[in-house]
PDB file of C-alpha atoms in Angstrom:
ATOM      1  CA  UNK A 281       0.143  -0.141  -0.267  1.00 61.00           C
ATOM      2  CA  UNK A 282       1.293   3.838  -0.039  1.00 76.00           C
ATOM      3  CA  UNK A 283       1.955   4.716   2.779  1.00 83.00           C
ATOM      4  CA  UNK A 284       4.963   6.790   2.233  1.00 81.00           C
ATOM      5  CA  UNK A 285       5.230   9.540  -0.557  1.00 85.00           C
ATOM      6  CA  UNK A 286       7.048  12.849  -1.096  1.00 83.00           C
ATOM      7  CA  UNK A 287       7.244  15.258  -4.094  1.00 71.00           C
ATOM      8  CA  UNK A 288      10.333  17.763  -4.867  1.00 72.00           C
ATOM      9  CA  UNK A 289       7.719  20.743  -6.303  1.00 66.00           C
ATOM     10  CA  UNK A 290       8.560  24.455  -5.221  1.00 58.00           C
ATOM     11  CA  UNK A 291       5.972  26.610  -4.219  1.00 53.00           C
ATOM     12  CA  UNK A 292       7.253  28.573  -7.418  1.00 52.00           C
ATOM     13  CA  UNK A 293       6.253  25.445 -10.067  1.00 65.00           C
ATOM     14  CA  UNK A 294       2.948  25.419 -11.957  1.00 64.00           C
ATOM     15  CA  UNK A 295       0.532  21.728 -11.790  1.00 73.00           C
ATOM     16  CA  UNK A 296      -0.705  21.644 -14.988  1.00 74.00           C
ATOM     17  CA  UNK A 297      -3.741  19.527 -15.912  1.00 79.00           C
ATOM     18  CA  UNK A 298      -5.398  19.793 -19.586  1.00 73.00           C
ATOM     19  CA  UNK A 299      -6.040  23.808 -19.987  1.00 71.00           C
ATOM     20  CA  UNK A 300      -5.793  24.413 -16.283  1.00 76.00           C
ATOM     21  CA  UNK A 301      -2.258  25.998 -14.702  1.00 68.00           C
ATOM     22  CA  UNK A 302      -1.640  26.691 -11.209  1.00 67.00           C
ATOM     23  CA  UNK A 303       0.884  27.353  -8.762  1.00 66.00           C
ATOM     24  CA  UNK A 304       1.740  24.918  -6.126  1.00 65.00           C
ATOM     25  CA  UNK A 305       2.671  27.721  -3.796  1.00 61.00           C
ATOM     26  CA  UNK A 306       1.573  26.207  -0.270  1.00 58.00           C
ATOM     27  CA  UNK A 307       3.598  25.011   2.537  1.00 50.00           C
ATOM     28  CA  UNK A 308       4.152  20.792   1.764  1.00 51.00           C
ATOM     29  CA  UNK A 309       6.626  22.118  -1.443  1.00 54.00           C
ATOM     30  CA  UNK A 310       9.539  20.155  -1.134  1.00 61.00           C
ATOM     31  CA  UNK A 311       8.502  17.910   1.693  1.00 81.00           C
ATOM     32  CA  UNK A 312      10.491  15.091   0.313  1.00 87.00           C
ATOM     33  CA  UNK A 313       9.193  12.397   2.305  1.00 90.00           C
ATOM     34  CA  UNK A 314       6.266  12.099   4.522  1.00 90.00           C
ATOM     35  CA  UNK A 315       4.375   9.285   6.501  1.00 93.00           C
ATOM     36  CA  UNK A 316       0.385   8.768   6.380  1.00 93.00           C
ATOM     37  CA  UNK A 317       1.337   7.040   9.831  1.00 92.00           C
ATOM     38  CA  UNK A 318       1.733  10.679  11.137  1.00 93.00           C
ATOM     39  CA  UNK A 319      -1.881  11.494  10.243  1.00 94.00           C
ATOM     40  CA  UNK A 320      -0.923  15.076   9.161  1.00 93.00           C
ATOM     41  CA  UNK A 321      -2.116  16.763   5.844  1.00 93.00           C
ATOM     42  CA  UNK A 322      -1.016  16.681   2.069  1.00 92.00           C
ATOM     43  CA  UNK A 323      -1.697  18.244  -1.002  1.00 89.00           C
ATOM     44  CA  UNK A 324      -4.537  17.208  -2.974  1.00 93.00           C
ATOM     45  CA  UNK A 325      -6.664  19.171  -5.670  1.00 93.00           C
ATOM     46  CA  UNK A 326     -10.583  19.539  -6.017  1.00 95.00           C
ATOM     47  CA  UNK A 327     -12.102  20.832  -8.442  1.00 94.00           C
ATOM     48  CA  UNK A 328     -14.113  23.958  -7.926  1.00 90.00           C
ATOM     49  CA  UNK A 329     -18.599  24.041  -7.378  1.00 90.00           C
ATOM     50  CA  UNK A 330     -18.803  24.398 -11.662  1.00 89.00           C
ATOM     51  CA  UNK A 331     -15.496  21.872 -12.248  1.00 89.00           C
ATOM     52  CA  UNK A 332     -14.280  25.036 -14.251  1.00 88.00           C
ATOM     53  CA  UNK A 333     -11.441  24.909 -11.982  1.00 89.00           C
ATOM     54  CA  UNK A 334      -9.626  23.372  -9.535  1.00 91.00           C
ATOM     55  CA  UNK A 335      -8.303  24.063  -6.377  1.00 89.00           C
ATOM     56  CA  UNK A 336      -4.850  22.892  -4.098  1.00 89.00           C
ATOM     57  CA  UNK A 337      -5.760  22.055  -0.573  1.00 91.00           C
ATOM     58  CA  UNK A 338      -4.128  21.012   2.483  1.00 92.00           C
ATOM     59  CA  UNK A 339      -6.108  17.763   3.729  1.00 95.00           C
ATOM     60  CA  UNK A 340      -5.867  15.515   6.179  1.00 96.00           C
ATOM     61  CA  UNK A 341      -4.295  12.181   5.131  1.00 96.00           C
ATOM     62  CA  UNK A 342      -6.464   9.465   6.100  1.00 97.00           C
ATOM     63  CA  UNK A 343      -9.874   8.911   5.456  1.00 97.00           C
ATOM     64  CA  UNK A 344     -12.186   9.325   8.584  1.00 96.00           C
ATOM     65  CA  UNK A 345     -15.410   8.369   7.723  1.00 95.00           C
ATOM     66  CA  UNK A 346     -18.790   9.962   8.669  1.00 95.00           C
ATOM     67  CA  UNK A 347     -19.996   7.168  11.790  1.00 93.00           C
ATOM     68  CA  UNK A 348     -16.897   8.337  13.576  1.00 95.00           C
ATOM     69  CA  UNK A 349     -17.915  10.576  16.565  1.00 96.00           C
ATOM     70  CA  UNK A 350     -14.399  12.090  17.805  1.00 96.00           C
ATOM     71  CA  UNK A 351     -11.398  12.210  17.840  1.00 95.00           C
ATOM     72  CA  UNK A 352     -10.795  10.031  20.665  1.00 95.00           C
ATOM     73  CA  UNK A 353     -12.898   7.437  18.851  1.00 94.00           C
ATOM     74  CA  UNK A 354     -10.645   7.624  15.893  1.00 94.00           C
ATOM     75  CA  UNK A 355      -7.327   6.711  18.392  1.00 93.00           C
ATOM     76  CA  UNK A 356      -9.195   3.807  19.764  1.00 93.00           C
ATOM     77  CA  UNK A 357      -9.782   2.375  16.145  1.00 92.00           C
ATOM     78  CA  UNK A 358      -6.559   3.325  14.672  1.00 92.00           C
ATOM     79  CA  UNK A 359      -5.140   1.184  17.519  1.00 90.00           C
ATOM     80  CA  UNK A 360      -7.577  -1.523  17.282  1.00 91.00           C
ATOM     81  CA  UNK A 361     -10.214  -1.273  20.386  1.00 92.00           C
ATOM     82  CA  UNK A 362     -14.002  -0.655  18.925  1.00 89.00           C
ATOM     83  CA  UNK A 363     -14.596   2.719  20.396  1.00 87.00           C
ATOM     84  CA  UNK A 364     -18.722   1.380  21.124  1.00 86.00           C
ATOM     85  CA  UNK A 365     -17.765  -2.133  22.995  1.00 87.00           C
ATOM     86  CA  UNK A 366     -14.017  -1.331  23.894  1.00 88.00           C
ATOM     87  CA  UNK A 367     -13.743  -4.815  22.471  1.00 89.00           C
ATOM     88  CA  UNK A 368     -10.273  -5.788  20.382  1.00 91.00           C
ATOM     89  CA  UNK A 369     -10.523  -5.322  16.794  1.00 84.00           C
ATOM     90  CA  UNK A 370      -8.554  -5.119  13.341  1.00 80.00           C
ATOM     91  CA  UNK A 371      -6.386  -1.804  12.944  1.00 76.00           C
ATOM     92  CA  UNK A 372      -7.547  -0.141  10.218  1.00 75.00           C
ATOM     93  CA  UNK A 373      -5.383   3.029   8.836  1.00 80.00           C
ATOM     94  CA  UNK A 374      -7.482   4.281   6.158  1.00 94.00           C
ATOM     95  CA  UNK A 375      -5.376   5.482   3.832  1.00 96.00           C
ATOM     96  CA  UNK A 376      -5.875   3.724   1.410  1.00 96.00           C
ATOM     97  CA  UNK A 377      -8.827   2.779  -0.456  1.00 96.00           C
ATOM     98  CA  UNK A 378      -8.768  -0.610  -2.152  1.00 96.00           C
ATOM     99  CA  UNK A 379     -10.324   0.361  -6.099  1.00 97.00           C
ATOM    100  CA  UNK A 380     -12.094  -3.219  -6.355  1.00 96.00           C
ATOM    101  CA  UNK A 381     -14.107  -2.049  -3.237  1.00 95.00           C
ATOM    102  CA  UNK A 382     -14.833   1.844  -3.729  1.00 97.00           C
ATOM    103  CA  UNK A 383     -18.439   0.887  -4.285  1.00 98.00           C
ATOM    104  CA  UNK A 384     -19.246  -2.511  -2.736  1.00 96.00           C
ATOM    105  CA  UNK A 385     -17.169  -4.095   0.268  1.00 92.00           C
ATOM    106  CA  UNK A 386     -16.403  -7.400   1.010  1.00 89.00           C
ATOM    107  CA  UNK A 387     -18.941  -8.749   1.912  1.00 91.00           C
ATOM    108  CA  UNK A 388     -21.484  -7.337  -0.547  1.00 93.00           C
ATOM    109  CA  UNK A 389     -22.693  -4.134   0.981  1.00 95.00           C
ATOM    110  CA  UNK A 390     -22.373  -0.872   0.118  1.00 96.00           C
ATOM    111  CA  UNK A 391     -18.553   0.426   0.907  1.00 95.00           C
ATOM    112  CA  UNK A 392     -17.939   3.441   2.881  1.00 95.00           C
ATOM    113  CA  UNK A 393     -16.130   5.056   0.258  1.00 97.00           C
ATOM    114  CA  UNK A 394     -19.090   4.853  -2.167  1.00 97.00           C
ATOM    115  CA  UNK A 395     -20.315   8.205  -1.449  1.00 97.00           C
ATOM    116  CA  UNK A 396     -16.768   9.515  -1.833  1.00 98.00           C
ATOM    117  CA  UNK A 397     -15.851   7.565  -4.989  1.00 98.00           C
ATOM    118  CA  UNK A 398     -19.336   9.509  -6.639  1.00 98.00           C
ATOM    119  CA  UNK A 399     -19.259  12.809  -5.126  1.00 97.00           C
ATOM    120  CA  UNK A 400     -15.681  13.883  -3.826  1.00 97.00           C
ATOM    121  CA  UNK A 401     -13.019  12.617  -5.876  1.00 98.00           C
ATOM    122  CA  UNK A 402      -9.621  14.369  -5.782  1.00 98.00           C
ATOM    123  CA  UNK A 403      -6.095  13.888  -7.278  1.00 97.00           C
ATOM    124  CA  UNK A 404      -3.332  13.352  -4.409  1.00 95.00           C
ATOM    125  CA  UNK A 405      -0.257  14.751  -5.528  1.00 90.00           C
ATOM    126  CA  UNK A 406       3.223  13.387  -5.493  1.00 90.00           C
ATOM    127  CA  UNK A 407       6.246  12.721  -7.710  1.00 89.00           C
ATOM    128  CA  UNK A 408       7.207   9.994  -5.731  1.00 92.00           C
ATOM    129  CA  UNK A 409       6.305   7.173  -3.009  1.00 95.00           C
ATOM    130  CA  UNK A 410       8.612   4.626  -0.801  1.00 96.00           C
ATOM    131  CA  UNK A 411       7.785   1.152  -0.541  1.00 97.00           C
ATOM    132  CA  UNK A 412       9.399  -2.286   0.681  1.00 97.00           C
ATOM    133  CA  UNK A 413       9.936  -5.571  -1.155  1.00 97.00           C
ATOM    134  CA  UNK A 414      10.655  -8.689   0.794  1.00 96.00           C
ATOM    135  CA  UNK A 415      13.266 -11.601   0.073  1.00 95.00           C
ATOM    136  CA  UNK A 416      14.975 -13.795   1.637  1.00 92.00           C
ATOM    137  CA  UNK A 417      19.136 -14.153   0.647  1.00 90.00           C
ATOM    138  CA  UNK A 418      20.315 -17.664  -0.182  1.00 84.00           C
ATOM    139  CA  UNK A 419      23.037 -18.021   2.790  1.00 81.00           C
ATOM    140  CA  UNK A 420      20.107 -16.444   5.073  1.00 81.00           C
ATOM    141  CA  UNK A 421      16.991 -18.521   6.823  1.00 85.00           C
ATOM    142  CA  UNK A 422      15.365 -14.924   7.480  1.00 91.00           C
ATOM    143  CA  UNK A 423      13.700 -13.083   5.210  1.00 93.00           C
ATOM    144  CA  UNK A 424      14.090  -9.010   4.886  1.00 94.00           C
ATOM    145  CA  UNK A 425      12.552  -6.178   3.554  1.00 96.00           C
ATOM    146  CA  UNK A 426      14.384  -3.458   1.428  1.00 97.00           C
ATOM    147  CA  UNK A 427      12.464  -0.121   1.193  1.00 97.00           C
ATOM    148  CA  UNK A 428      12.665   1.066  -2.557  1.00 97.00           C
ATOM    149  CA  UNK A 429      12.013   4.649  -3.944  1.00 96.00           C
ATOM    150  CA  UNK A 430       9.470   4.539  -7.261  1.00 96.00           C
ATOM    151  CA  UNK A 431       9.556   7.820  -8.995  1.00 92.00           C
ATOM    152  CA  UNK A 432       7.493   9.234 -12.037  1.00 85.00           C
ATOM    153  CA  UNK A 433       9.430   8.470 -15.366  1.00 72.00           C
ATOM    154  CA  UNK A 434       9.609  12.639 -15.501  1.00 68.00           C
ATOM    155  CA  UNK A 435      11.448  12.616 -11.877  1.00 60.00           C
ATOM    156  CA  UNK A 436      10.118  16.374 -10.999  1.00 61.00           C
ATOM    157  CA  UNK A 437       6.290  16.318 -12.445  1.00 72.00           C
ATOM    158  CA  UNK A 438       3.976  15.118  -9.615  1.00 80.00           C
ATOM    159  CA  UNK A 439       2.134  12.211 -10.288  1.00 88.00           C
ATOM    160  CA  UNK A 440      -1.707  12.299 -10.012  1.00 93.00           C
ATOM    161  CA  UNK A 441      -2.637   9.661  -8.136  1.00 96.00           C
ATOM    162  CA  UNK A 442      -6.354   9.128  -7.927  1.00 98.00           C
ATOM    163  CA  UNK A 443      -7.937   9.860  -4.328  1.00 98.00           C
ATOM    164  CA  UNK A 444     -11.147  10.258  -2.886  1.00 98.00           C
ATOM    165  CA  UNK A 445     -12.400  12.699   0.252  1.00 98.00           C
ATOM    166  CA  UNK A 446     -14.715  13.597   2.923  1.00 97.00           C
ATOM    167  CA  UNK A 447     -14.955  16.177   5.209  1.00 97.00           C
ATOM    168  CA  UNK A 448     -16.009  14.490   8.729  1.00 98.00           C
ATOM    169  CA  UNK A 449     -16.993  16.382  11.413  1.00 98.00           C
ATOM    170  CA  UNK A 450     -16.172  15.865  15.447  1.00 97.00           C
ATOM    171  CA  UNK A 451     -19.428  15.251  17.076  1.00 96.00           C
ATOM    172  CA  UNK A 452     -18.098  16.675  20.074  1.00 96.00           C
ATOM    173  CA  UNK A 453     -16.212  19.620  19.315  1.00 96.00           C
ATOM    174  CA  UNK A 454     -17.697  20.812  16.156  1.00 96.00           C
ATOM    175  CA  UNK A 455     -14.377  20.750  14.152  1.00 96.00           C
ATOM    176  CA  UNK A 456     -14.176  19.622  10.592  1.00 97.00           C
ATOM    177  CA  UNK A 457     -11.837  18.831   8.336  1.00 96.00           C
ATOM    178  CA  UNK A 458     -11.351  17.807   4.769  1.00 97.00           C
ATOM    179  CA  UNK A 459      -9.801  13.910   5.121  1.00 98.00           C
ATOM    180  CA  UNK A 460      -8.850  11.813   2.274  1.00 98.00           C
ATOM    181  CA  UNK A 461      -7.499   8.770   0.740  1.00 98.00           C
ATOM    182  CA  UNK A 462      -5.602   7.305  -2.301  1.00 97.00           C
ATOM    183  CA  UNK A 463      -6.698   4.747  -4.377  1.00 98.00           C
ATOM    184  CA  UNK A 464      -4.851   1.211  -5.067  1.00 97.00           C
ATOM    185  CA  UNK A 465      -4.861  -1.101  -8.119  1.00 97.00           C
ATOM    186  CA  UNK A 466      -3.139  -3.841  -8.841  1.00 97.00           C
ATOM    187  CA  UNK A 467       0.246  -3.756  -9.120  1.00 97.00           C
ATOM    188  CA  UNK A 468       1.982  -3.955 -12.594  1.00 96.00           C
ATOM    189  CA  UNK A 469       4.813  -5.773 -13.343  1.00 96.00           C
ATOM    190  CA  UNK A 470       7.867  -3.521 -11.710  1.00 96.00           C
ATOM    191  CA  UNK A 471       5.569  -3.372  -8.886  1.00 96.00           C
ATOM    192  CA  UNK A 472       4.525  -7.027  -8.600  1.00 96.00           C
ATOM    193  CA  UNK A 473       8.741  -7.847  -7.507  1.00 96.00           C
ATOM    194  CA  UNK A 474       8.809  -4.801  -5.142  1.00 97.00           C
ATOM    195  CA  UNK A 475       5.700  -4.901  -3.336  1.00 96.00           C
ATOM    196  CA  UNK A 476       5.596  -8.863  -3.764  1.00 94.00           C
ATOM    197  CA  UNK A 477       3.981  -9.008  -0.248  1.00 93.00           C
ATOM    198  CA  UNK A 478       0.782  -7.447  -1.340  1.00 93.00           C
ATOM    199  CA  UNK A 479       1.353  -6.627  -5.070  1.00 95.00           C
ATOM    200  CA  UNK A 480      -0.137  -3.219  -5.120  1.00 96.00           C
ATOM    201  CA  UNK A 481      -0.088   0.362  -6.060  1.00 96.00           C
ATOM    202  CA  UNK A 482      -1.294   3.536  -5.544  1.00 97.00           C
ATOM    203  CA  UNK A 483      -3.505   4.594  -8.884  1.00 98.00           C
ATOM    204  CA  UNK A 484      -1.595   6.561 -10.630  1.00 96.00           C
ATOM    205  CA  UNK A 485      -3.381   8.205 -13.747  1.00 96.00           C
ATOM    206  CA  UNK A 486      -2.366   9.875 -16.994  1.00 94.00           C
ATOM    207  CA  UNK A 487      -3.246  13.756 -17.109  1.00 92.00           C
ATOM    208  CA  UNK A 488      -6.397  12.707 -19.637  1.00 94.00           C
ATOM    209  CA  UNK A 489      -7.326  10.373 -17.235  1.00 96.00           C
ATOM    210  CA  UNK A 490      -6.733  12.297 -14.239  1.00 96.00           C
ATOM    211  CA  UNK A 491      -9.080  14.940 -15.777  1.00 95.00           C
ATOM    212  CA  UNK A 492     -12.001  12.783 -16.222  1.00 97.00           C
ATOM    213  CA  UNK A 493     -11.561  11.578 -13.076  1.00 98.00           C
ATOM    214  CA  UNK A 494     -11.384  15.206 -11.362  1.00 97.00           C
ATOM    215  CA  UNK A 495     -14.072  16.938 -13.572  1.00 95.00           C
ATOM    216  CA  UNK A 496     -16.425  14.335 -14.857  1.00 95.00           C
ATOM    217  CA  UNK A 497     -19.592  13.329 -14.111  1.00 96.00           C
ATOM    218  CA  UNK A 498     -18.909   9.634 -13.978  1.00 97.00           C
ATOM    219  CA  UNK A 499     -21.205   6.353 -14.153  1.00 98.00           C
ATOM    220  CA  UNK A 500     -20.176   3.663 -11.392  1.00 98.00           C
ATOM    221  CA  UNK A 501     -18.773   1.541 -14.475  1.00 98.00           C
ATOM    222  CA  UNK A 502     -16.328   4.560 -15.086  1.00 98.00           C
ATOM    223  CA  UNK A 503     -15.838   5.342 -11.767  1.00 98.00           C
ATOM    224  CA  UNK A 504     -14.267   1.814 -11.223  1.00 98.00           C
ATOM    225  CA  UNK A 505     -12.670   1.255 -14.543  1.00 98.00           C
ATOM    226  CA  UNK A 506     -10.367   4.854 -14.037  1.00 98.00           C
ATOM    227  CA  UNK A 507      -9.725   3.679 -10.181  1.00 98.00           C
ATOM    228  CA  UNK A 508      -8.676   0.146 -11.481  1.00 98.00           C
ATOM    229  CA  UNK A 509      -6.395   2.115 -14.463  1.00 98.00           C
ATOM    230  CA  UNK A 510      -2.904   0.349 -13.808  1.00 96.00           C
ATOM    231  CA  UNK A 511       0.303   2.867 -14.575  1.00 95.00           C
ATOM    232  CA  UNK A 512       2.591   0.597 -17.048  1.00 94.00           C
ATOM    233  CA  UNK A 513       5.946  -0.134 -15.409  1.00 95.00           C
ATOM    234  CA  UNK A 514       7.588   2.224 -18.590  1.00 92.00           C
ATOM    235  CA  UNK A 515       6.276   5.330 -16.997  1.00 92.00           C
ATOM    236  CA  UNK A 516       8.520   4.203 -13.364  1.00 94.00           C
ATOM    237  CA  UNK A 517      12.022   4.013 -12.506  1.00 94.00           C
ATOM    238  CA  UNK A 518      12.761   2.419  -9.014  1.00 95.00           C
ATOM    239  CA  UNK A 519      15.490   1.827  -6.850  1.00 96.00           C
ATOM    240  CA  UNK A 520      16.693   0.435  -3.129  1.00 97.00           C
ATOM    241  CA  UNK A 521      17.351   3.382  -0.633  1.00 97.00           C
ATOM    242  CA  UNK A 522      19.170   2.731   2.765  1.00 97.00           C
ATOM    243  CA  UNK A 523      16.497   1.505   5.216  1.00 96.00           C
ATOM    244  CA  UNK A 524      17.182   4.098   7.553  1.00 96.00           C
ATOM    245  CA  UNK A 525      15.998   6.775   5.231  1.00 95.00           C
ATOM    246  CA  UNK A 526      13.554   7.818   7.361  1.00 93.00           C
ATOM    247  CA  UNK A 527      15.933   9.787   9.810  1.00 93.00           C
ATOM    248  CA  UNK A 528      18.406   9.809   7.029  1.00 92.00           C
ATOM    249  CA  UNK A 529      18.887  13.639   5.703  1.00 90.00           C
ATOM    250  CA  UNK A 530      19.004  12.326   2.684  1.00 92.00           C
ATOM    251  CA  UNK A 531      15.941   9.731   2.636  1.00 93.00           C
ATOM    252  CA  UNK A 532      16.617   9.684  -1.957  1.00 94.00           C
ATOM    253  CA  UNK A 533      19.264   8.714  -1.966  1.00 95.00           C
ATOM    254  CA  UNK A 534      20.357   5.012  -3.918  1.00 96.00           C
ATOM    255  CA  UNK A 535      22.110   2.470  -1.351  1.00 97.00           C
ATOM    256  CA  UNK A 536      22.638  -0.742  -2.831  1.00 96.00           C
ATOM    257  CA  UNK A 537      22.519  -4.376  -1.102  1.00 96.00           C
ATOM    258  CA  UNK A 538      24.959  -7.060  -2.217  1.00 93.00           C
ATOM    259  CA  UNK A 539      22.651 -10.254  -2.059  1.00 92.00           C
ATOM    260  CA  UNK A 540      19.576  -8.190  -3.399  1.00 94.00           C
ATOM    261  CA  UNK A 541      18.746  -9.949  -6.976  1.00 92.00           C
ATOM    262  CA  UNK A 542      18.198  -6.508  -9.861  1.00 88.00           C
ATOM    263  CA  UNK A 543      15.134  -5.718 -10.639  1.00 89.00           C
ATOM    264  CA  UNK A 544      14.184  -8.588 -13.524  1.00 77.00           C
ATOM    265  CA  UNK A 545      11.416  -7.305 -15.838  1.00 72.00           C
ATOM    266  CA  UNK A 546      10.446  -9.344 -18.650  1.00 60.00           C
ATOM    267  CA  UNK A 547      11.858  -8.467 -22.399  1.00 46.00           C
TER     268      UNK A 547
END
């Protein structure tokens, strides 16, 4: 899943989507590493009311559904505790939304993402993201994880990741905030080798698809078609980085592991 990402876009650069152009100009510029588990804010593109233009906003990276009553309840859910019964349950970080379950969940019921997928679609800006590869060296009995940096083929141009958002209200304090999740799809050939535990990748859209996702009124069928779009491997480049990249002053710096085989894509 996409839980770490970043961008090298400066405040002076412009975001271009078809015929629309807007200066980045927000606090997140040049934030090369962000963890979703910090539950902070990130740059997101949303359409204006009549869908003739777009705005770049900072939103809370964690889709909070309306049935969560308060921040305190949300903290319990993050820890795997049911806020109503206080019983243990699976911890659910709502950082990503699987494309296959945007409208209907795995139980065959309406998904918690459905209304947002139909009415509140957005684009999440990033120039790169991070993922881990599982591998057991020949001389080891233990499997290790190796972090990778995955770049868009044009390194300093932002990717448009499909996203959905919800305006959530804390029923205790009355505070409201816009919250979002990144849509994910099945991994392409490159990402199947890197993210070989779950074989997923963010839904990264071409400019045409990004504009359609953001601006057009879409049928349920078309929503799912775009949400499942799989950017080909040819549009990505990747290299290994230091396991300590999260505390490294230069988290994007390549780092080689002698025991790890190269990314061997079929030719």
